[in-house]
Amino acid sequence: HGTKEAQRGPILDGMEYWYLYDQLQKFRSGLRGQNPENRSEHMMGVGASKIKNDLESALLADWFSQQDPKPAVRTVKGDVEKGKKFYEQRCASCHGETAEGNRLALGPALNQLEGWYFLDQMRKFRKGIRGYHPKDEGGQIMMAASQDISDGTLKDVVAYVVEAYGPA
């Protein structure tokens, strides 16, 4: 979960505690990480099985949330103006006007995500290999919300969020 690994996961440093803890708990309980078609998530599910209890989840989430965000690698190109318009219409109500997140709407912050990971996760929601478990409320919301978004629009939104609010 850094910028130097050959097979990378998302940068977790600086992400919000509540979201990190929630995701770790989803992996531990099997709400995430059970679908081998989603290889990276499946691998995380195996890794998270080593977390012994809620306290360890809490300590991990707290540690990552207290770290300074890492610089992002800019890899997704898109029409930033189109992305801004789409974000304001469809995303801001759950993820915040400046992508800062909204816990009450189960919308995590997007302003710490690298574009490649953000785009990959949106495609997985759209394909139904993330958010598939009926008890994953936030995942179910995103899976439904992403169904009609074209790949071009996804790239535009990701480019906008990362350019306007993303990490350095």
C-alpha positions as a printed Julia matrix, in Angstrom:
168×3 Matrix{Float64}:
   0.0     0.0     0.0
   2.61    2.5    -1.08
   4.07    3.93   -4.25
   7.01    1.57   -4.71
   5.5    -1.92   -4.89
   5.35   -3.76   -8.2
   1.83   -4.98   -7.48
   0.25   -2.0    -5.8
  -2.8    -1.44   -3.73
  -4.3     1.89   -2.84
  -2.34    4.34   -0.76
  -3.92    4.15    2.67
  -1.88    6.89    4.35
  -4.1     9.78    5.36
  -7.41    8.07    4.54
 -10.2     8.54    7.04
 -10.28    6.22   10.02
 -13.96    5.26    9.77
 -13.62    4.1     6.17
 -10.41    2.14    6.74
 -11.9     0.42    9.79
 -15.13   -0.35    7.93
 -13.27   -1.88    4.98
 -11.05   -4.01    7.23
 -14.15   -5.29    9.0
 -15.78   -6.09    5.64
 -12.74   -8.12    4.65
 -12.62   -9.9     8.01
 -16.33  -10.78    7.9
 -16.33  -11.89    4.26
 -18.42   -9.02    2.87
 -15.38   -8.26    0.71
 -12.56  -10.43   -0.57
 -14.51  -13.59   -1.35
 -14.77  -13.25   -5.14
 -11.66  -14.68   -6.88
 -12.71  -12.85  -10.07
 -11.62   -9.65   -8.28
  -8.02  -10.79   -7.79
  -6.65   -7.83   -5.82
  -9.62   -7.8    -3.46
  -9.39  -11.57   -3.04
  -5.7   -11.23   -2.09
  -6.6    -8.55    0.46
  -9.25  -10.89    1.86
  -6.57  -13.52    2.45
  -4.31  -10.93    4.1
  -7.08   -9.53    6.28
  -7.84  -13.01    7.6
  -4.64  -12.62    9.64
  -6.15   -9.69   11.59
  -7.11  -11.33   14.87
  -9.78   -9.04   16.29
 -11.57   -5.69   16.21
  -8.82   -4.03   18.22
  -6.19   -4.94   15.64
  -8.47   -3.57   12.9
  -8.89   -0.36   14.89
  -5.15    0.0    15.48
  -4.35   -0.55   11.79
  -7.01    1.91   10.67
  -5.84    4.49   13.18
  -2.18    4.11   12.21
  -2.85    4.56    8.49
  -5.23    7.47    9.08
  -2.54    9.31   11.08
   0.1     9.05    8.33
   0.82   11.92    5.97
  -0.72   11.29    2.55
   1.72   10.06   -0.09
   2.11   11.89   -3.4
   0.01   10.4    -6.19
   1.08    9.23   -9.6
  -1.12   10.94  -12.22
  -2.06    8.3   -14.79
  -5.69    8.91  -15.81
  -6.41   11.45  -18.52
  -9.86   12.84  -19.13
 -11.88   15.96  -19.82
 -11.69   17.76  -16.48
 -14.58   20.14  -17.26
 -16.91   17.28  -18.19
 -15.75   15.42  -15.11
 -16.48   18.41  -12.9
 -20.01   18.74  -14.23
 -20.71   15.02  -13.77
 -19.17   15.01  -10.28
 -21.28   17.96   -9.17
 -24.46   16.32  -10.51
 -23.94   12.71   -9.41
 -21.16   12.37   -6.84
 -20.9    15.42   -4.59
 -24.01   14.63   -2.55
 -22.35   11.5    -1.14
 -18.64   12.26   -1.47
 -18.65   15.97   -0.63
 -18.27   19.16   -2.65
 -14.48   18.85   -2.57
 -14.31   15.02   -2.46
 -13.76   15.17    1.31
 -16.28   12.39    2.0
 -19.55   12.18    3.89
 -19.71    9.5     6.53
 -23.46    9.86    7.02
 -24.02    9.05    3.35
 -21.43    6.23    3.51
 -19.41    8.21    0.96
 -15.69    7.97    1.62
 -13.3    10.75    0.77
 -11.97   10.52   -2.76
  -9.31   13.18   -2.33
  -6.61   10.72   -1.23
  -7.02    8.28   -4.12
  -4.67    7.83   -7.02
  -6.46    7.91  -10.34
  -5.55    4.39  -11.46
  -7.01    2.88   -8.28
 -10.1     5.11   -8.33
 -10.83    4.16  -11.96
 -10.19    0.47  -11.3
 -12.6     0.41   -8.37
 -15.31    2.23  -10.32
 -15.01   -0.34  -13.1
 -15.27   -3.14  -10.54
 -18.41   -1.61   -9.03
 -19.89   -1.29  -12.51
 -19.0    -4.9   -13.36
 -20.51   -6.16  -10.09
 -17.3    -7.64   -8.67
 -17.14   -5.04   -5.9
 -20.18   -4.21   -3.77
 -21.78   -7.53   -4.67
 -22.53   -8.72   -1.13
 -26.1    -7.82   -0.11
 -24.92   -6.72    3.37
 -22.33   -4.3     1.95
 -24.61   -1.26    2.03
 -22.1     1.29    0.74
 -20.87   -1.14   -1.91
 -24.41   -1.84   -3.06
 -25.04    1.89   -3.43
 -21.91    2.34   -5.54
 -22.59   -0.74   -7.62
 -26.05    0.59   -8.51
 -24.84    4.16   -9.04
 -22.08    3.12  -11.45
 -24.12    0.96  -13.81
 -24.86    3.58  -16.45
 -21.54    5.45  -16.41
 -19.46    5.05  -19.56
 -15.74    4.43  -19.42
 -15.11    7.87  -20.9
 -17.19    9.54  -18.21
 -15.43    7.53  -15.5
 -12.08    8.79  -16.8
 -13.38   12.37  -16.89
 -14.61   12.19  -13.28
 -11.43   10.56  -12.01
  -9.27   13.1   -13.85
 -11.31   15.94  -12.37
 -11.26   14.68   -8.76
  -7.56   13.85   -8.79
  -6.62   17.12  -10.5
  -8.87   19.33   -8.38
  -8.66   17.66   -4.96
  -6.28   14.71   -5.11
  -2.96   14.24   -3.4
   0.08   16.21   -4.52
